[in-house]
Each structure stands twice: as C-alpha cells, then as structure tokens.
CSV table of C-alpha atoms in Angstrom, one decimal:
chain,number,residue,atom,x,y,z
A,1,MET,CA,19.1,-14.1,9.9
A,2,LYS,CA,20.6,-15.9,6.9
A,3,VAL,CA,17.9,-17.8,4.9
A,4,PRO,CA,18.1,-20.1,1.9
A,5,ILE,CA,16.5,-18.8,-1.2
A,6,LEU,CA,15.4,-21.7,-3.4
A,7,SER,CA,16.7,-20.2,-6.6
A,8,GLU,CA,16.1,-23.4,-8.6
A,9,GLU,CA,12.4,-22.8,-8.1
A,10,TYR,CA,12.2,-19.6,-10.1
A,11,GLN,CA,9.7,-19.5,-12.9
A,12,ILE,CA,9.8,-17.2,-15.9
A,13,MET,CA,6.9,-16.4,-18.0
A,14,ILE,CA,7.0,-13.5,-20.4
A,15,ALA,CA,3.7,-12.3,-21.9
A,16,PRO,CA,3.3,-11.9,-25.6
A,17,GLN,CA,5.0,-8.6,-26.4
A,18,GLY,CA,5.0,-5.9,-29.0
A,19,GLY,CA,1.4,-5.6,-30.0
A,20,GLY,CA,-0.2,-4.3,-26.9
A,21,ARG,CA,-2.4,-1.2,-26.9
A,22,MET,CA,-3.5,0.2,-23.5
A,23,LYS,CA,-7.1,-0.3,-22.4
A,24,SER,CA,-8.7,1.0,-19.3
A,25,TYR,CA,-11.9,0.2,-17.5
A,26,ARG,CA,-13.7,1.7,-14.5
A,27,LYS,CA,-16.5,0.6,-12.2
A,28,GLU,CA,-17.8,1.7,-8.8
A,29,LEU,CA,-19.0,-0.9,-6.2
A,30,TRP,CA,-21.4,0.6,-3.7
A,31,PHE,CA,-21.9,-0.7,-0.1
A,32,ASN,CA,-24.2,0.1,2.8
A,33,THR,CA,-23.4,-2.0,5.8
A,34,ARG,CA,-25.9,-2.6,8.6
A,35,THR,CA,-23.1,-2.5,11.2
A,36,ARG,CA,-20.5,0.1,11.9
A,37,ARG,CA,-17.7,-2.2,11.0
A,38,ALA,CA,-17.7,-5.1,8.5
A,39,PHE,CA,-15.4,-7.1,6.2
A,40,ILE,CA,-16.9,-8.0,2.8
A,41,ASN,CA,-15.2,-10.4,0.3
A,42,ILE,CA,-15.4,-8.6,-3.0
A,43,THR,CA,-13.1,-10.9,-5.0
A,44,GLY,CA,-16.0,-12.2,-7.2
A,45,GLN,CA,-17.1,-8.7,-8.1
A,46,VAL,CA,-13.5,-7.7,-9.0
A,47,GLU,CA,-13.2,-10.8,-11.2
A,48,GLU,CA,-16.4,-9.8,-13.0
A,49,CYS,CA,-14.9,-6.3,-13.6
A,50,LEU,CA,-11.8,-7.9,-15.0
A,51,LYS,CA,-13.8,-10.1,-17.4
A,52,GLU,CA,-15.8,-7.1,-18.6
A,53,SER,CA,-12.7,-5.1,-19.2
A,54,GLY,CA,-11.2,-7.6,-21.6
A,55,VAL,CA,-7.7,-6.9,-20.2
A,56,LYS,CA,-5.3,-9.9,-20.4
A,57,GLU,CA,-2.1,-8.3,-19.0
A,58,GLY,CA,-1.9,-5.4,-16.6
A,59,LEU,CA,-3.2,-4.5,-13.2
A,60,VAL,CA,-6.3,-3.8,-11.2
A,61,LEU,CA,-6.5,-1.0,-8.7
A,62,VAL,CA,-9.1,-1.7,-6.0
A,63,ILE,CA,-9.5,1.5,-3.9
A,64,ALA,CA,-11.7,2.6,-1.0
A,65,MET,CA,-13.0,6.0,-2.1
A,66,HIS,CA,-13.8,6.9,1.5
A,67,ILE,CA,-11.2,7.7,4.0
A,68,THR,CA,-12.8,5.7,6.8
A,69,ALA,CA,-12.7,2.4,4.9
A,70,SER,CA,-10.1,0.1,3.5
A,71,VAL,CA,-9.4,-2.4,0.7
A,72,PHE,CA,-7.0,-5.1,1.7
A,73,ILE,CA,-6.1,-8.7,0.8
A,74,ASN,CA,-6.2,-11.5,3.4
A,75,ASP,CA,-7.9,-14.8,4.3
A,76,ASP,CA,-11.7,-15.4,4.1
A,77,GLU,CA,-11.9,-17.0,7.5
A,78,SER,CA,-14.4,-15.8,10.1
A,79,GLY,CA,-12.1,-16.5,13.1
A,80,LEU,CA,-9.4,-14.3,11.5
A,81,HIS,CA,-12.0,-11.5,10.8
A,82,HIS,CA,-12.9,-11.6,14.5
A,83,ASP,CA,-9.3,-11.4,15.5
A,84,LEU,CA,-8.7,-8.5,13.1
A,85,ASP,CA,-11.7,-6.6,14.4
A,86,VAL,CA,-10.7,-7.0,18.1
A,87,TRP,CA,-7.1,-6.1,17.3
A,88,LEU,CA,-8.0,-2.9,15.4
A,89,GLU,CA,-10.3,-1.9,18.2
A,90,LYS,CA,-7.4,-2.4,20.6
A,91,LEU,CA,-4.9,-0.3,18.6
A,92,ALA,CA,-7.4,2.4,17.7
A,93,PRO,CA,-10.4,2.3,20.0
A,94,HIS,CA,-13.7,3.9,19.1
A,95,GLU,CA,-14.6,4.8,22.7
A,96,PRO,CA,-14.2,7.2,24.4
A,97,VAL,CA,-14.8,9.4,21.3
A,98,SER,CA,-13.8,12.4,23.4
A,99,GLN,CA,-10.2,11.3,23.2
A,100,TYR,CA,-10.1,12.5,19.5
A,101,ARG,CA,-10.0,16.1,18.3
A,102,HIS,CA,-11.5,15.0,15.0
A,103,ASN,CA,-14.7,14.1,16.7
A,104,ASN,CA,-16.2,17.6,16.6
A,105,GLY,CA,-19.7,16.8,15.5
A,106,GLU,CA,-18.3,13.5,14.1
A,107,ASP,CA,-17.4,10.3,16.0
A,108,ASN,CA,-15.3,8.4,13.4
A,109,ALA,CA,-11.7,9.4,14.2
A,110,ASP,CA,-11.0,5.8,15.1
A,111,ALA,CA,-12.2,4.7,11.6
A,112,HIS,CA,-9.6,7.0,10.0
A,113,LEU,CA,-6.9,5.4,12.2
A,114,LYS,CA,-8.1,1.8,11.5
A,115,ARG,CA,-8.0,2.5,7.8
A,116,SER,CA,-4.5,3.8,8.1
A,117,ILE,CA,-3.4,0.4,9.4
A,118,MET,CA,-5.3,-1.7,6.9
A,119,GLY,CA,-4.5,0.4,3.9
A,120,ARG,CA,-6.5,2.2,1.2
A,121,GLU,CA,-5.9,0.1,-1.9
A,122,ALA,CA,-4.9,-3.2,-3.3
A,123,VAL,CA,-2.9,-3.4,-6.5
A,124,VAL,CA,-3.4,-6.8,-8.2
A,125,ALA,CA,-1.5,-8.1,-11.2
A,126,ILE,CA,-3.4,-9.5,-14.1
A,127,THR,CA,-1.8,-12.4,-16.0
A,128,ASP,CA,-3.5,-14.2,-18.8
A,129,GLY,CA,-6.9,-12.5,-18.1
A,130,LYS,CA,-6.9,-13.6,-14.4
A,131,LEU,CA,-6.1,-12.1,-11.0
A,132,ASP,CA,-2.6,-13.4,-10.4
A,133,PHE,CA,-3.2,-14.6,-6.8
A,134,GLY,CA,-1.6,-17.0,-4.4
A,135,PRO,CA,-3.8,-19.8,-3.0
A,136,TRP,CA,-5.5,-17.8,-0.2
A,137,GLU,CA,-5.5,-14.2,-1.4
A,138,ARG,CA,-9.0,-12.7,-1.3
A,139,ILE,CA,-9.9,-9.0,-1.7
A,140,PHE,CA,-11.9,-7.4,1.1
A,141,TYR,CA,-13.7,-4.2,1.6
A,142,GLY,CA,-13.1,-3.1,5.2
A,143,GLU,CA,-15.8,-0.8,6.6
A,144,PHE,CA,-15.0,1.1,9.8
A,145,ASP,CA,-17.8,3.7,9.8
A,146,GLY,CA,-20.7,2.1,7.9
A,147,ARG,CA,-24.5,2.4,8.0
A,148,ARG,CA,-24.3,4.8,5.0
A,149,ARG,CA,-23.7,4.4,1.3
A,150,LYS,CA,-20.0,4.2,0.4
A,151,ARG,CA,-18.1,3.0,-2.6
A,152,VAL,CA,-15.0,1.2,-3.9
A,153,LEU,CA,-13.3,2.1,-7.3
A,154,VAL,CA,-12.2,-0.7,-9.5
A,155,LYS,CA,-9.8,0.5,-12.2
A,156,VAL,CA,-8.4,-1.9,-14.7
A,157,ILE,CA,-5.4,-0.9,-16.8
A,158,GLY,CA,-3.6,-3.0,-19.4
A,159,GLU,CA,-3.9,-4.6,-22.7
B,1,MET,CA,-21.7,-10.0,9.5
B,2,LYS,CA,-24.1,-10.2,6.5
B,3,VAL,CA,-24.4,-6.9,4.7
B,4,PRO,CA,-26.5,-5.8,1.8
B,5,ILE,CA,-24.6,-4.8,-1.3
B,6,LEU,CA,-26.6,-2.2,-3.3
B,7,SER,CA,-25.9,-3.9,-6.6
B,8,GLU,CA,-28.4,-1.6,-8.4
B,9,GLU,CA,-26.0,1.2,-7.8
B,10,TYR,CA,-23.2,-0.1,-9.9
B,11,GLN,CA,-21.9,2.2,-12.6
B,12,ILE,CA,-20.0,1.2,-15.7
B,13,MET,CA,-17.8,3.4,-17.7
B,14,ILE,CA,-15.4,2.0,-20.3
B,15,ALA,CA,-12.7,4.4,-21.5
B,16,PRO,CA,-12.2,4.7,-25.3
B,17,GLN,CA,-10.1,1.8,-26.2
B,18,GLY,CA,-7.8,0.6,-28.9
B,19,GLY,CA,-5.8,3.6,-29.8
B,20,GLY,CA,-3.8,4.2,-26.6
B,21,ARG,CA,0.0,4.4,-26.6
B,22,MET,CA,1.8,4.5,-23.3
B,23,LYS,CA,3.1,7.8,-21.9
B,24,SER,CA,5.1,8.3,-18.8
B,25,TYR,CA,6.0,11.4,-16.8
B,26,ARG,CA,8.2,12.0,-13.7
B,27,LYS,CA,8.7,14.8,-11.3
B,28,GLU,CA,10.3,15.1,-7.8
B,29,LEU,CA,8.7,17.3,-5.1
B,30,TRP,CA,11.2,18.5,-2.5
B,31,PHE,CA,10.4,19.3,1.1
B,32,ASN,CA,12.2,20.7,4.1
B,33,THR,CA,9.9,20.8,7.1
B,34,ARG,CA,10.7,23.1,10.1
B,35,THR,CA,9.4,20.5,12.5
B,36,ARG,CA,10.5,16.9,13.0
B,37,ARG,CA,7.0,15.7,12.1
B,38,ALA,CA,4.5,17.3,9.6
B,39,PHE,CA,1.6,16.4,7.3
B,40,ILE,CA,1.5,18.4,4.0
B,41,ASN,CA,-1.4,18.3,1.6
B,42,ILE,CA,0.3,17.8,-1.8
B,43,THR,CA,-2.9,17.1,-3.8
B,44,GLY,CA,-2.6,20.4,-5.8
B,45,GLN,CA,1.0,19.6,-6.8
B,46,VAL,CA,0.1,16.1,-8.0
B,47,GLU,CA,-2.8,17.5,-10.0
B,48,GLU,CA,-0.4,19.9,-11.7
B,49,CYS,CA,1.9,17.0,-12.5
B,50,LEU,CA,-1.1,15.1,-14.0
B,51,LYS,CA,-2.0,18.2,-16.2
B,52,GLU,CA,1.6,18.5,-17.4
B,53,SER,CA,1.8,14.8,-18.2
B,54,GLY,CA,-1.2,14.9,-20.6
B,55,VAL,CA,-2.3,11.5,-19.5
B,56,LYS,CA,-6.1,10.9,-19.6
B,57,GLU,CA,-6.3,7.2,-18.5
B,58,GLY,CA,-3.8,5.5,-16.3
B,59,LEU,CA,-2.4,5.9,-12.8
B,60,VAL,CA,-0.2,8.1,-10.7
B,61,LEU,CA,2.3,6.7,-8.2
B,62,VAL,CA,3.1,9.1,-5.4
B,63,ILE,CA,6.0,7.8,-3.5
B,64,ALA,CA,8.0,8.9,-0.4
B,65,MET,CA,11.6,8.4,-1.6
B,66,HIS,CA,12.9,8.4,2.0
B,67,ILE,CA,12.2,5.6,4.4
B,68,THR,CA,11.4,7.8,7.3
B,69,ALA,CA,8.5,9.5,5.5
B,70,SER,CA,5.1,8.4,4.0
B,71,VAL,CA,2.7,9.3,1.3
B,72,PHE,CA,-0.9,8.5,2.3
B,73,ILE,CA,-4.5,9.6,1.5
B,74,ASN,CA,-6.8,10.9,4.2
B,75,ASP,CA,-8.8,13.9,5.3
B,76,ASP,CA,-7.5,17.5,5.3
B,77,GLU,CA,-8.7,18.2,8.8
B,78,SER,CA,-6.4,19.6,11.5
B,79,GLY,CA,-8.1,17.8,14.4
B,80,LEU,CA,-7.6,14.5,12.6
B,81,HIS,CA,-3.9,15.4,11.9
B,82,HIS,CA,-3.5,16.0,15.6
B,83,ASP,CA,-5.1,12.6,16.4
B,84,LEU,CA,-2.9,10.8,13.9
B,85,ASP,CA,0.2,12.4,15.3
B,86,VAL,CA,-0.7,11.5,18.9
B,87,TRP,CA,-1.7,8.0,17.9
B,88,LEU,CA,1.5,7.3,15.9
B,89,GLU,CA,3.6,8.6,18.8
B,90,LYS,CA,1.8,6.2,21.1
B,91,LEU,CA,2.3,3.2,18.8
B,92,ALA,CA,5.9,4.0,18.0
B,93,PRO,CA,7.3,6.5,20.5
B,94,HIS,CA,10.3,8.7,19.7
B,95,GLU,CA,11.6,8.7,23.3
B,96,PRO,CA,13.5,7.1,24.8
B,97,VAL,CA,15.7,6.7,21.7
B,98,SER,CA,17.8,4.2,23.7
B,99,GLN,CA,15.0,1.6,23.2
B,100,TYR,CA,15.9,1.2,19.6
B,101,ARG,CA,19.0,-0.6,18.2
B,102,HIS,CA,18.9,1.4,15.0
B,103,ASN,CA,19.7,4.6,16.9
B,104,ASN,CA,23.4,4.1,16.7
B,105,GLY,CA,24.5,7.6,15.9
B,106,GLU,CA,20.9,8.1,14.6
B,107,ASP,CA,17.7,8.9,16.5
B,108,ASN,CA,15.0,8.2,13.9
B,109,ALA,CA,14.1,4.5,14.4
B,110,ASP,CA,10.6,5.6,15.4
B,111,ALA,CA,10.3,7.4,12.1
B,112,HIS,CA,10.9,4.1,10.2
B,113,LEU,CA,8.2,2.4,12.3
B,114,LYS,CA,5.7,5.3,11.9
B,115,ARG,CA,6.2,5.2,8.1
B,116,SER,CA,5.6,1.4,8.2
B,117,ILE,CA,2.1,2.1,9.5
B,118,MET,CA,1.2,5.0,7.2
B,119,GLY,CA,2.7,3.4,4.1
B,120,ARG,CA,5.2,4.5,1.4
B,121,GLU,CA,3.1,5.2,-1.6
B,122,ALA,CA,-0.4,6.0,-2.9
B,123,VAL,CA,-1.6,4.7,-6.2
B,124,VAL,CA,-4.2,6.9,-7.7
B,125,ALA,CA,-6.4,6.1,-10.7
B,126,ILE,CA,-6.6,8.6,-13.6
B,127,THR,CA,-10.0,8.9,-15.4
B,128,ASP,CA,-10.7,11.4,-18.0
B,129,GLY,CA,-7.5,13.4,-17.2
B,130,LYS,CA,-8.4,13.7,-13.5
B,131,LEU,CA,-7.5,12.1,-10.2
B,132,ASP,CA,-10.3,9.6,-9.7
B,133,PHE,CA,-11.1,10.5,-6.1
B,134,GLY,CA,-13.9,10.1,-3.6
B,135,PRO,CA,-15.2,13.3,-2.0
B,136,TRP,CA,-12.7,13.7,0.8
B,137,GLU,CA,-9.6,12.0,-0.6
B,138,ARG,CA,-6.5,14.2,-0.3
B,139,ILE,CA,-2.8,13.2,-0.8
B,140,PHE,CA,-0.4,13.9,2.1
B,141,TYR,CA,3.3,13.8,2.5
B,142,GLY,CA,3.9,12.5,6.0
B,143,GLU,CA,7.2,13.6,7.5
B,144,PHE,CA,8.5,11.7,10.6
B,145,ASP,CA,12.1,12.9,10.6
B,146,GLY,CA,12.2,16.3,9.0
B,147,ARG,CA,14.3,19.4,9.2
B,148,ARG,CA,16.3,18.3,6.1
B,149,ARG,CA,15.7,18.2,2.4
B,150,LYS,CA,13.7,15.1,1.4
B,151,ARG,CA,11.6,14.3,-1.7
B,152,VAL,CA,8.5,12.6,-3.2
B,153,LEU,CA,8.4,11.0,-6.6
B,154,VAL,CA,5.4,11.6,-8.8
B,155,LYS,CA,5.3,9.1,-11.7
B,156,VAL,CA,2.4,9.2,-14.2
B,157,ILE,CA,1.8,6.2,-16.5
B,158,GLY,CA,-1.0,5.9,-19.0
B,159,GLU,CA,-2.2,7.2,-22.3
C,1,MET,CA,2.2,23.2,10.8
C,2,LYS,CA,3.2,25.5,8.0
C,3,VAL,CA,6.2,24.2,6.1
C,4,PRO,CA,8.3,25.6,3.3
C,5,ILE,CA,8.2,23.7,0.1
C,6,LEU,CA,11.4,24.2,-1.9
C,7,SER,CA,9.6,24.8,-5.2
C,8,GLU,CA,12.8,25.9,-6.9
C,9,GLU,CA,14.1,22.3,-6.6
C,10,TYR,CA,11.5,20.7,-8.7
C,11,GLN,CA,12.8,18.6,-11.5
C,12,ILE,CA,11.0,17.6,-14.6
C,13,MET,CA,11.8,14.7,-16.9
C,14,ILE,CA,9.4,13.5,-19.5
C,15,ALA,CA,10.0,10.2,-21.0
C,16,PRO,CA,10.0,9.8,-24.8
C,17,GLN,CA,6.4,9.6,-25.7
C,18,GLY,CA,4.2,8.4,-28.5
C,19,GLY,CA,5.8,5.2,-29.6
C,20,GLY,CA,5.3,3.0,-26.5
C,21,ARG,CA,3.7,-0.4,-26.7
C,22,MET,CA,2.9,-2.2,-23.5
C,23,LYS,CA,5.1,-5.1,-22.4
C,24,SER,CA,4.5,-7.3,-19.4
C,25,TYR,CA,6.7,-9.8,-17.5
C,26,ARG,CA,6.2,-12.2,-14.6
C,27,LYS,CA,8.4,-14.1,-12.3
C,28,GLU,CA,8.0,-15.9,-9.0
C,29,LEU,CA,10.6,-15.8,-6.3
C,30,TRP,CA,10.4,-18.7,-3.8
C,31,PHE,CA,11.6,-18.6,-0.2
C,32,ASN,CA,11.9,-21.1,2.6
C,33,THR,CA,13.1,-19.5,5.8
C,34,ARG,CA,14.7,-21.4,8.6
C,35,THR,CA,13.1,-19.2,11.2
C,36,ARG,CA,9.5,-18.3,11.8
C,37,ARG,CA,10.2,-14.6,11.1
C,38,ALA,CA,12.8,-13.1,8.7
C,39,PHE,CA,13.5,-10.1,6.6
C,40,ILE,CA,15.2,-10.7,3.2
C,41,ASN,CA,16.6,-8.1,0.9
C,42,ILE,CA,15.3,-9.0,-2.5
C,43,THR,CA,16.3,-5.7,-4.3
C,44,GLY,CA,18.9,-7.5,-6.5
C,45,GLN,CA,16.5,-10.1,-7.6
C,46,VAL,CA,13.9,-7.5,-8.6
C,47,GLU,CA,16.6,-5.6,-10.5
C,48,GLU,CA,17.4,-8.8,-12.4
C,49,CYS,CA,13.7,-9.2,-13.3
C,50,LEU,CA,13.6,-5.7,-14.5
C,51,LYS,CA,16.6,-6.2,-16.7
C,52,GLU,CA,15.1,-9.5,-18.2
C,53,SER,CA,11.8,-7.7,-18.9
C,54,GLY,CA,13.4,-5.0,-21.1
C,55,VAL,CA,11.0,-2.4,-19.8
C,56,LYS,CA,12.3,1.1,-19.7
C,57,GLU,CA,9.3,3.1,-18.4
C,58,GLY,CA,6.5,1.7,-16.2
C,59,LEU,CA,6.2,0.0,-12.9
C,60,VAL,CA,7.1,-3.1,-11.0
C,61,LEU,CA,4.6,-4.8,-8.6
C,62,VAL,CA,6.4,-6.8,-5.9
C,63,ILE,CA,3.7,-8.8,-4.1
C,64,ALA,CA,3.7,-11.3,-1.2
C,65,MET,CA,1.4,-14.1,-2.6
C,66,HIS,CA,0.9,-15.5,0.9
C,67,ILE,CA,-1.3,-13.6,3.4
C,68,THR,CA,1.1,-14.2,6.3
C,69,ALA,CA,4.0,-12.4,4.7
C,70,SER,CA,4.8,-8.9,3.4
C,71,VAL,CA,6.7,-7.0,0.8
C,72,PHE,CA,7.9,-3.6,2.0
C,73,ILE,CA,10.5,-1.0,1.4
C,74,ASN,CA,12.8,0.2,4.1
C,75,ASP,CA,16.5,0.4,5.2
C,76,ASP,CA,18.9,-2.6,5.0
C,77,GLU,CA,20.2,-2.1,8.6
C,78,SER,CA,20.3,-5.0,11.1
C,79,GLY,CA,19.6,-2.8,14.1
C,80,LEU,CA,16.4,-1.5,12.4
C,81,HIS,CA,15.3,-5.0,11.5
C,82,HIS,CA,15.7,-6.0,15.1
C,83,ASP,CA,13.6,-3.0,16.1
C,84,LEU,CA,10.9,-3.8,13.6
C,85,ASP,CA,10.7,-7.4,14.8
C,86,VAL,CA,10.4,-6.4,18.5
C,87,TRP,CA,7.8,-3.7,17.6
C,88,LEU,CA,5.6,-6.0,15.5
C,89,GLU,CA,5.8,-8.7,18.2
C,90,LYS,CA,4.6,-6.0,20.7
C,91,LEU,CA,1.7,-4.8,18.5
C,92,ALA,CA,0.6,-8.3,17.4
C,93,PRO,CA,2.2,-10.9,19.8
C,94,HIS,CA,2.5,-14.6,18.7
C,95,GLU,CA,1.9,-15.9,22.3
C,96,PRO,CA,-0.5,-16.8,23.8
C,97,VAL,CA,-1.9,-18.3,20.6
C,98,SER,CA,-5.1,-19.0,22.5
C,99,GLN,CA,-6.0,-15.3,22.3
C,100,TYR,CA,-6.8,-15.7,18.6
C,101,ARG,CA,-9.9,-17.4,17.1
C,102,HIS,CA,-8.1,-18.0,13.8
C,103,ASN,CA,-5.8,-20.4,15.6
C,104,ASN,CA,-8.0,-23.4,15.2
C,105,GLY,CA,-5.5,-26.0,14.2
C,106,GLU,CA,-3.3,-23.1,13.1
C,107,ASP,CA,-1.1,-20.9,15.1
C,108,ASN,CA,-0.4,-18.0,12.7
C,109,ALA,CA,-3.1,-15.4,13.4
C,110,ASP,CA,-0.3,-13.0,14.6
C,111,ALA,CA,1.4,-13.4,11.2
C,112,HIS,CA,-1.8,-12.2,9.4
C,113,LEU,CA,-1.9,-9.1,11.7
C,114,LYS,CA,1.8,-8.3,11.3
C,115,ARG,CA,1.4,-8.5,7.6
C,116,SER,CA,-1.5,-6.1,7.8
C,117,ILE,CA,0.8,-3.5,9.3
C,118,MET,CA,3.8,-4.0,7.0
C,119,GLY,CA,1.7,-4.3,3.8
C,120,ARG,CA,1.3,-6.8,1.0
C,121,GLU,CA,3.0,-5.1,-2.0
C,122,ALA,CA,5.4,-2.5,-3.1
C,123,VAL,CA,4.8,-0.6,-6.3
C,124,VAL,CA,8.0,0.7,-7.7
C,125,ALA,CA,8.4,3.2,-10.6
C,126,ILE,CA,10.7,2.3,-13.5
C,127,THR,CA,12.6,5.2,-15.1
C,128,ASP,CA,15.1,4.8,-17.9
C,129,GLY,CA,15.3,1.0,-17.2
C,130,LYS,CA,16.0,1.3,-13.5
C,131,LEU,CA,14.1,1.1,-10.2
C,132,ASP,CA,13.4,4.8,-9.5
C,133,PHE,CA,14.6,4.8,-5.9
C,134,GLY,CA,15.7,7.2,-3.2
C,135,PRO,CA,19.1,6.7,-1.7
C,136,TRP,CA,18.2,4.1,1.0
C,137,GLU,CA,15.1,2.4,-0.5
C,138,ARG,CA,15.5,-1.4,-0.5
C,139,ILE,CA,12.8,-4.0,-1.2
C,140,PHE,CA,12.3,-6.7,1.5
C,141,TYR,CA,10.4,-9.9,1.8
C,142,GLY,CA,9.0,-10.0,5.3
C,143,GLU,CA,8.2,-13.5,6.5
C,144,PHE,CA,6.0,-13.9,9.6
C,145,ASP,CA,5.2,-17.6,9.4
C,146,GLY,CA,8.1,-19.3,7.7
C,147,ARG,CA,9.7,-22.7,7.6
C,148,ARG,CA,7.8,-23.6,4.5
C,149,ARG,CA,7.9,-22.8,0.8
C,150,LYS,CA,6.3,-19.4,0.0
C,151,ARG,CA,6.6,-17.0,-2.9
C,152,VAL,CA,6.6,-13.5,-4.1
C,153,LEU,CA,5.3,-12.3,-7.5
C,154,VAL,CA,7.3,-9.8,-9.5
C,155,LYS,CA,5.2,-8.3,-12.3
C,156,VAL,CA,6.7,-5.7,-14.6
C,157,ILE,CA,4.3,-3.6,-16.8
C,158,GLY,CA,5.4,-0.8,-19.1
C,159,GLU,CA,7.2,-0.2,-22.4
C-alpha cells in the first residue's frame, strides 16, 4: 500500500518562544437531554471558553465527566448523526437489557459500551488563540443515557 | 434532536495565572496478569504519581506502552467489566486465530483490535492538585494479551 | 480477576524542574493516497517535528484534521494492517452506500464510522527530547476516504 506523501506541501510555523508562562482555565458545561440519546454541537461553547481563558498557544481538553457519554469530533450533518446512532445501536444494542450483567437496577450498560467506541475526550490544539481545526471538525457531546443532568469539563492549558 | 442546555449551571474557575513554570514527571507502572484478559483499576496509582509530581494545574497522560493493551476510563463495576469482556470478544473474537494474517507465529491479532476499540491513552485534567473527575470516573488498564510483563506510562505535565 | 502488580518494578524519573518556559510548534503533514483506504507510518515525520521544535519535556498531539481519517498507534506489520482493514470493513461496511443517510451526493459515511473506532488523535509524551514509546509503538495515519489531499496536524507543546 505505497502512497505518495506530498512533502513539498509541508508548512512550518513556530510560535513565539521563550516568554511563555503557563495558564490554566476550567469550566463545566451542563446538559439535560430530553431523549435517551443525543448529539450536541458544543464547538461554540468551547470557543467561548478559549476566548475567556486568554490562552494563545496550548491545548483544550474537552471531557465527558460521565462514563455513559462521549466527547468526539466529527461532522455536523444530520444524516451522519442518524447513521452514527443506528450504527452504535447495532454494535451495542440497548435491548434486551437482560443481556447485560451491569443492568442490575440499572439499564444503561449499552451506554457504557457506546461511549467506549466514541471516546471520552477530545484534545484540541490551540494556535494563535484559535481552535486549530480542519475545515469540518466540530466538537460534539454524545449522550447515550440522558434525561438527567450531566456535564462536560473544558480545561484549557497553555500560555 | 433539539435539547435544552442548562446554561444557568455553568461554572467558571480560573486558576491563579502568571507565575507558572512547567514541571514534568514520569513513572512506569508494570503489570503481569495471570489471565489473557484483565481490567485493573489503576486510579490510586495515578493519584500517587500526581502527588509525587507536585503539579497543581495541568494534565496527566496515562498510556498503554504496549499495542495489545489499553488505558481507558469507565466504571469500577464487575458486571460491567463482564459485559465489556463479552462484547469485545464478540466484536473481535480471539478464535479461530487462523482468521487473522497477523497470527504468524503469534496469536494476538484480536488483542490489537480490542485495544483499537478501547483506546491507548487517557488524558486527565489536573485542577488544584487533583484528578478533575466526574463522580464515577476511574482509570483502567485493559489487558488483552497478558501473562507477560507489560507497562503503562504515567506522564504529568503542568505547574 | 485479581492480578499481581509488580510494584518493585516501578521506575521514577523526574525531569529537571523550575526553569521551564513553554514552547509550542506546529506543522501540517499532507497526504494524497492512491487508494480509498491506507495506513501510513508517520513516526519518522513526527520525530523530525519533535527535533525541529527543540522541546525536551512535554507532549505531541498528532491529529487527523479530516473527519474521515484517523491517527492511531499500533504495530507496523502488514498482516495486522490487513486484519485491521478487513475488520473495519466488517464493522462499518462501505457497500451498499444506500444504507447510509449521510451519502447524499457523498459516499463516505463508512469512513466517518471507521474513524470513530480508530480515533482522531494520538497524544504522545516527550521525555528527554524523544517520543516516550514502548518497543512497538508506531504512529499511523489511517485513511478511509482517500484519493484527495488531506492533512495531519502535529502540535508540540512543552519546554
């Protein structure tokens, strides 16, 4: 599977160095979805956090603080969200809940599995005070066991 | 899939800024499981690393240094661990090993696949000298090809 | 599932502290694969970035800037790459494209799903100016919808 790498396209940008002192910033975003499962675009909220932090170079951690939810980066397109939802339900079905041992007074084992596929966190680079994103990257909160208050941690670290 | 975001619940905390100088800390945790597959709660050991590092604001990387193992964050509940194990075995079965081309003198292709689902690393925020966790977040070492000495890297970066 | 942890094997190394000032570095790696799907070992290129950055302690983010591609860490073994490709095609098949709602003028919904399994980014620790890797860890660009120019972000943060 030999592939050409367009090495002439490399770009180098080195941030101003030598004077940086570390800053950090923390915010919680809270959600309460009406449906069991939901995908919510939180890119704008993370951008606000970044602005408030004053960090110009560094990284943002965006983390689902609950183990039945995800933070992930993908496309903001409703057809794809439908496909994702159907696909996750096929790989880790909610019903019958009796198939899972975790469901002992609970019924959310499938949510733990879905979150394992979609991931817990996104780590986003900050360059020149902005989320350093490709053209279609958007940050999503993925809820797999909603209808209760749950939260996402936004932690900004840098200079 | 419109959902209400409880914006009145946002919390802001900005860490003391302007004086931070970067510290880093590194430790390896070694494991040798008796079984081929195992999930081990390593939260306490990572907390010890954090204490030893002296870092108050920053992040911890917890990384499986072997490509047939995972580090992930989920619930410390034995029923769920059973469900995870059964589910991973269904998605990426060990037997028959002849189905995999990687198994040429080896028999652990399924472990590479299982680790791809569960992930290699967890990135944890540090706030005020503590792992900034939701109520049920615990860090696990996920072994998929054990019975030999393998290790996890804990790297702390911050101030 | 009780397992022995070889605590006598722990290693401690604390990086020189107290003088660090944060540096950051950024580079884009561009790819244009001949095939729809491909796995490309980019470890050497990331090592070059690290050298150029001058960072001795910190982390490297290696991020697929397109949402139909992945960056992941696994073995550089062609049999395993074959197994991964077959397995991903089984979990998220390309055909029939009509099964996906995203494929409305597009035909790459499966690439979004495959990338969800394999992940968007790798976070690698830097220790003493080197990628802090286990013996077989290699960084891969995973292309699931190629034959066009796409890129990976390498961001180095540290001191």
